[in-house]
CSV table of C-alpha atoms in Angstrom, one decimal:
chain,number,residue,atom,x,y,z
A,141,UNK,CA,54.3,4.9,-26.2
A,142,UNK,CA,55.8,4.1,-22.8
A,143,UNK,CA,54.0,2.6,-20.3
A,144,UNK,CA,53.8,5.4,-17.8
A,145,UNK,CA,52.4,7.7,-20.9
A,146,UNK,CA,49.6,5.2,-21.6
A,147,UNK,CA,48.7,4.8,-17.9
A,148,UNK,CA,48.6,8.6,-17.4
A,149,UNK,CA,46.5,9.0,-20.7
A,150,UNK,CA,44.0,6.4,-19.5
A,151,UNK,CA,43.9,7.2,-15.7
A,152,UNK,CA,41.3,9.7,-16.7
A,153,UNK,CA,38.8,6.9,-17.5
A,154,UNK,CA,38.7,6.4,-13.5
A,155,UNK,CA,37.6,9.9,-12.5
A,156,UNK,CA,35.4,10.2,-15.6
A,157,UNK,CA,33.8,6.8,-14.7
A,158,UNK,CA,33.1,7.9,-10.9
A,159,UNK,CA,31.7,11.4,-12.0
A,160,UNK,CA,29.5,9.6,-14.6
A,161,UNK,CA,28.5,7.4,-11.9
A,162,UNK,CA,27.6,10.4,-9.5
A,163,UNK,CA,25.8,12.4,-12.1
A,164,UNK,CA,22.3,11.4,-11.5
A,165,UNK,CA,22.5,11.8,-7.6
A,166,UNK,CA,24.3,15.1,-8.4
A,167,UNK,CA,21.6,16.4,-10.6
A,168,UNK,CA,18.6,15.2,-8.6
A,169,UNK,CA,20.3,17.1,-5.8
A,170,UNK,CA,20.7,20.1,-7.8
A,171,UNK,CA,16.9,19.9,-8.9
A,172,UNK,CA,15.8,19.5,-5.0
A,173,UNK,CA,17.9,22.5,-4.2
A,174,UNK,CA,16.3,24.8,-6.7
A,175,UNK,CA,12.9,23.5,-5.8
A,176,UNK,CA,13.5,24.2,-1.9
A,177,UNK,CA,14.7,27.6,-2.8
A,178,UNK,CA,11.7,28.7,-4.9
A,179,UNK,CA,8.9,28.1,-2.4
A,180,UNK,CA,7.3,24.9,-3.7
A,181,UNK,CA,4.2,23.6,-3.5
A,182,UNK,CA,3.9,21.1,-0.7
A,183,UNK,CA,3.3,17.4,-1.7
A,184,UNK,CA,3.8,14.0,-0.1
A,185,UNK,CA,7.1,13.6,-1.4
A,186,UNK,CA,8.9,17.1,-0.4
A,187,UNK,CA,6.8,17.7,2.9
A,188,UNK,CA,9.5,16.7,4.9
A,189,UNK,CA,12.2,18.6,3.1
A,190,UNK,CA,10.2,21.9,3.0
A,191,UNK,CA,9.3,21.6,6.7
A,192,UNK,CA,13.2,21.2,7.5
A,193,UNK,CA,15.2,22.0,4.8
A,194,UNK,CA,18.7,22.4,6.4
A,195,UNK,CA,19.6,18.6,6.5
A,196,UNK,CA,18.9,17.5,3.2
A,197,UNK,CA,20.7,20.8,1.8
A,198,UNK,CA,23.7,20.0,3.9
A,199,UNK,CA,23.5,16.2,2.6
A,200,UNK,CA,23.1,17.5,-1.2
A,201,UNK,CA,26.0,20.2,-0.9
A,202,UNK,CA,28.6,17.8,1.1
A,203,UNK,CA,27.8,14.6,-1.0
A,204,UNK,CA,28.1,16.2,-4.3
A,205,UNK,CA,31.3,17.6,-3.3
A,206,UNK,CA,32.8,14.3,-1.6
A,207,UNK,CA,31.6,12.2,-4.7
A,208,UNK,CA,32.9,14.7,-7.3
A,209,UNK,CA,36.2,15.7,-6.0
A,210,UNK,CA,36.9,12.4,-4.4
A,211,UNK,CA,36.9,11.0,-7.9
A,212,UNK,CA,40.4,12.8,-8.8
A,213,UNK,CA,41.8,11.2,-5.6
A,214,UNK,CA,42.1,7.8,-8.2
A,215,UNK,CA,44.7,9.2,-10.3
A,216,UNK,CA,48.0,8.2,-8.9
A,217,UNK,CA,50.2,9.9,-11.6
A,218,UNK,CA,48.5,13.1,-11.1
A,219,UNK,CA,49.1,12.8,-7.1
A,220,UNK,CA,52.4,12.4,-7.9
A,221,UNK,CA,52.9,15.2,-10.2
A,222,UNK,CA,50.8,17.3,-7.5
A,223,UNK,CA,51.1,16.0,-4.1
A,224,UNK,CA,49.9,19.5,-3.0
A,225,UNK,CA,46.7,18.8,-4.6
A,226,UNK,CA,46.0,15.6,-2.9
A,227,UNK,CA,46.8,16.9,0.5
A,228,UNK,CA,44.2,20.1,-0.2
A,229,UNK,CA,41.6,18.0,-1.5
A,230,UNK,CA,42.0,15.8,1.4
A,231,UNK,CA,41.4,18.4,4.1
A,232,UNK,CA,38.0,19.3,2.0
A,233,UNK,CA,37.0,15.5,1.5
A,234,UNK,CA,37.1,14.7,5.2
A,235,UNK,CA,34.7,17.1,6.5
A,236,UNK,CA,32.5,16.9,3.3
A,237,UNK,CA,32.4,12.9,4.0
A,238,UNK,CA,31.6,13.0,7.6
A,239,UNK,CA,28.8,15.7,7.0
A,240,UNK,CA,27.4,13.9,4.2
A,241,UNK,CA,27.3,10.8,6.1
A,242,UNK,CA,25.9,12.3,9.6
A,243,UNK,CA,23.5,14.5,7.6
A,244,UNK,CA,22.2,11.2,5.7
A,245,UNK,CA,21.9,9.5,9.1
A,246,UNK,CA,20.1,12.4,10.7
A,247,UNK,CA,17.4,12.3,7.7
A,248,UNK,CA,17.1,8.8,8.1
A,249,UNK,CA,16.5,8.7,11.7
A,250,UNK,CA,14.2,12.1,12.1
A,251,UNK,CA,12.4,12.7,8.6
A,252,UNK,CA,9.0,11.4,8.6
A,253,UNK,CA,9.0,7.8,7.4
A,254,UNK,CA,7.7,7.4,3.7
A,255,UNK,CA,5.2,4.8,2.7
A,256,UNK,CA,7.7,3.1,0.5
A,257,UNK,CA,10.8,3.2,3.0
A,258,UNK,CA,10.2,0.7,5.7
A,259,UNK,CA,12.4,0.3,8.9
A,260,UNK,CA,14.6,-2.0,7.3
A,261,UNK,CA,15.8,0.3,4.7
A,262,UNK,CA,15.9,3.0,7.4
A,263,UNK,CA,18.3,0.3,9.4
A,264,UNK,CA,20.5,0.3,6.7
A,265,UNK,CA,21.0,3.9,5.9
A,266,UNK,CA,21.6,4.2,9.3
A,267,UNK,CA,24.4,1.2,9.2
A,268,UNK,CA,26.1,2.1,5.9
A,269,UNK,CA,26.2,5.9,7.2
A,270,UNK,CA,27.7,5.3,10.2
A,271,UNK,CA,30.2,2.9,8.5
A,272,UNK,CA,31.2,5.8,5.9
A,273,UNK,CA,31.9,8.3,8.9
A,274,UNK,CA,33.9,5.5,10.6
A,275,UNK,CA,35.8,4.8,7.4
A,276,UNK,CA,36.6,8.6,7.0
A,277,UNK,CA,37.6,9.0,10.6
A,278,UNK,CA,40.0,5.7,10.4
A,279,UNK,CA,41.4,7.0,7.4
A,280,UNK,CA,42.3,10.4,8.8
A,281,UNK,CA,43.8,8.7,11.9
A,282,UNK,CA,45.9,6.5,9.8
A,283,UNK,CA,47.4,9.6,7.9
A,284,UNK,CA,47.8,11.4,10.9
A,285,UNK,CA,50.0,8.3,12.1
A,286,UNK,CA,51.8,8.2,8.7
A,287,UNK,CA,50.2,4.9,7.8
A,288,UNK,CA,49.4,5.9,4.1
A,289,UNK,CA,48.4,2.0,3.2
A,290,UNK,CA,45.7,1.9,5.8
A,291,UNK,CA,44.8,5.6,5.2
A,292,UNK,CA,44.2,4.6,1.5
A,293,UNK,CA,42.3,1.6,2.1
A,294,UNK,CA,39.8,3.1,4.8
A,295,UNK,CA,39.2,6.3,2.4
A,296,UNK,CA,38.3,4.0,-0.6
A,297,UNK,CA,35.7,2.1,1.7
A,298,UNK,CA,34.3,5.5,2.6
A,299,UNK,CA,34.2,7.0,-0.9
A,300,UNK,CA,32.9,3.6,-2.0
A,301,UNK,CA,29.8,3.8,0.4
A,302,UNK,CA,29.4,7.4,-0.6
A,303,UNK,CA,29.0,6.9,-4.3
A,304,UNK,CA,26.2,4.2,-3.3
A,305,UNK,CA,23.6,6.5,-4.6
A,306,UNK,CA,24.7,6.1,-8.0
A,307,UNK,CA,25.0,2.6,-8.0
A,308,UNK,CA,21.6,2.2,-6.7
A,309,UNK,CA,20.1,3.9,-9.4
A,310,UNK,CA,21.5,1.3,-11.5
A,311,UNK,CA,20.2,-1.2,-9.4
A,312,UNK,CA,16.8,0.2,-9.6
A,313,UNK,CA,16.8,0.8,-13.3
A,314,UNK,CA,15.0,-2.4,-14.5
A,315,UNK,CA,11.9,-1.1,-12.1
A,316,UNK,CA,12.4,2.4,-13.6
A,317,UNK,CA,12.4,1.2,-17.1
A,318,UNK,CA,9.4,-0.9,-16.4
A,319,UNK,CA,7.5,1.9,-14.6
A,320,UNK,CA,6.8,-0.4,-11.5
A,321,UNK,CA,8.0,0.8,-8.3
A,322,UNK,CA,9.8,-2.2,-6.3
A,323,UNK,CA,8.1,-3.1,-3.0
A,324,UNK,CA,9.0,-2.3,0.3
A,325,UNK,CA,11.7,-5.2,0.9
A,326,UNK,CA,12.8,-5.2,-2.7
A,327,UNK,CA,13.5,-1.6,-2.6
A,328,UNK,CA,15.7,-2.0,0.7
A,329,UNK,CA,17.6,-4.9,-1.0
A,330,UNK,CA,18.4,-3.0,-4.1
A,331,UNK,CA,19.7,-0.2,-1.8
A,332,UNK,CA,21.9,-2.5,-0.1
A,333,UNK,CA,23.1,-4.3,-3.5
A,334,UNK,CA,24.3,-0.6,-4.5
A,335,UNK,CA,26.4,-0.2,-1.4
A,336,UNK,CA,27.6,-3.7,-1.2
A,337,UNK,CA,28.5,-3.8,-5.0
A,338,UNK,CA,30.6,-0.5,-4.5
A,339,UNK,CA,32.4,-2.1,-1.5
A,340,UNK,CA,33.4,-5.3,-3.2
A,341,UNK,CA,34.9,-3.2,-6.3
A,342,UNK,CA,36.6,-1.2,-3.4
A,343,UNK,CA,38.4,-4.2,-1.8
A,344,UNK,CA,39.4,-5.4,-5.0
A,345,UNK,CA,41.2,-1.9,-5.9
A,346,UNK,CA,42.6,-1.9,-2.4
A,347,UNK,CA,44.2,-5.5,-2.9
A,348,UNK,CA,45.2,-4.7,-6.3
A,349,UNK,CA,46.9,-1.4,-4.6
A,350,UNK,CA,48.6,-3.7,-2.3
A,351,UNK,CA,50.1,-5.9,-4.8
A,352,UNK,CA,51.9,-3.0,-6.5
A,353,UNK,CA,51.4,0.7,-7.4
A,354,UNK,CA,49.5,1.6,-10.6
A,355,UNK,CA,52.3,3.5,-12.1
A,356,UNK,CA,56.0,2.5,-12.0
A,357,UNK,CA,57.9,4.3,-9.1
A,358,UNK,CA,60.7,6.4,-9.9
A,359,UNK,CA,64.2,4.6,-10.0
A,360,UNK,CA,67.5,5.8,-10.1
A,361,UNK,CA,70.1,4.5,-12.4
A,362,UNK,CA,73.8,3.9,-11.7
A,363,UNK,CA,74.8,7.0,-14.0
A,364,UNK,CA,72.6,9.0,-11.7
A,365,UNK,CA,69.8,9.4,-13.8
A,366,UNK,CA,66.1,8.9,-12.8
A,367,UNK,CA,63.8,6.9,-15.0
A,368,UNK,CA,60.5,6.0,-15.0
A,369,UNK,CA,58.4,3.5,-16.6
A,370,UNK,CA,59.5,1.8,-19.8
A,371,UNK,CA,62.1,3.3,-21.9
A,372,UNK,CA,61.6,5.3,-24.8
A,373,UNK,CA,64.5,4.8,-27.5
A,374,UNK,CA,66.7,3.3,-24.9
A,375,UNK,CA,65.7,5.7,-21.7
A,376,UNK,CA,63.6,8.3,-20.5
A,377,UNK,CA,65.3,10.9,-18.5
A,378,UNK,CA,63.3,13.0,-16.2
A,379,UNK,CA,65.9,14.8,-14.3
A,380,UNK,CA,69.5,14.2,-12.6
A,381,UNK,CA,70.0,13.7,-9.1
């Protein structure tokens, strides 16, 4: 099996993993949307959403789109084979990312504070929401200037922050299993850990990409044939120049 074919087959593991990471927040968002559309009984947990559903609905739709569609941007081979897809998806992801970040910040700033959410956690949500919006804007600015490397780096950072809810589910998992809710400070630190873990992984991906592409770039041989990856039975021809 050639290197190129091996990487193409296994590169699906990346979006699959990212979609699984986003699954719990997306399902929770669907449940919340169904609840708000069915005239629910008002409880302390949902009172703020029932009173003003628009911000949370915008956040659910745009954050879900951003996390699920954005997962497929991490397939370099697919992007090379379908360059139009990357551009069209990007035109959807930029406004989705901005709306997800800004609606999240609006909810943190203006929804009534829950007893389990202290000022520290609200500050973290505003900080990382602003950072996510900033990353998306800087990524857009970079691509408009044809700076692909910086565009890639900023978009990866923005996506990492946007996927924070999925990782935060994992950081909270021991408390969920024990059926003991964490205290105010612990809850805030667990949220921060989710964002910081994602950003650490993002920086590693960015540095790995700067060292070289995941898939070998096509090269042109002296005979005028274009080859990609390792050869299969001597060489793999993908076309003639």
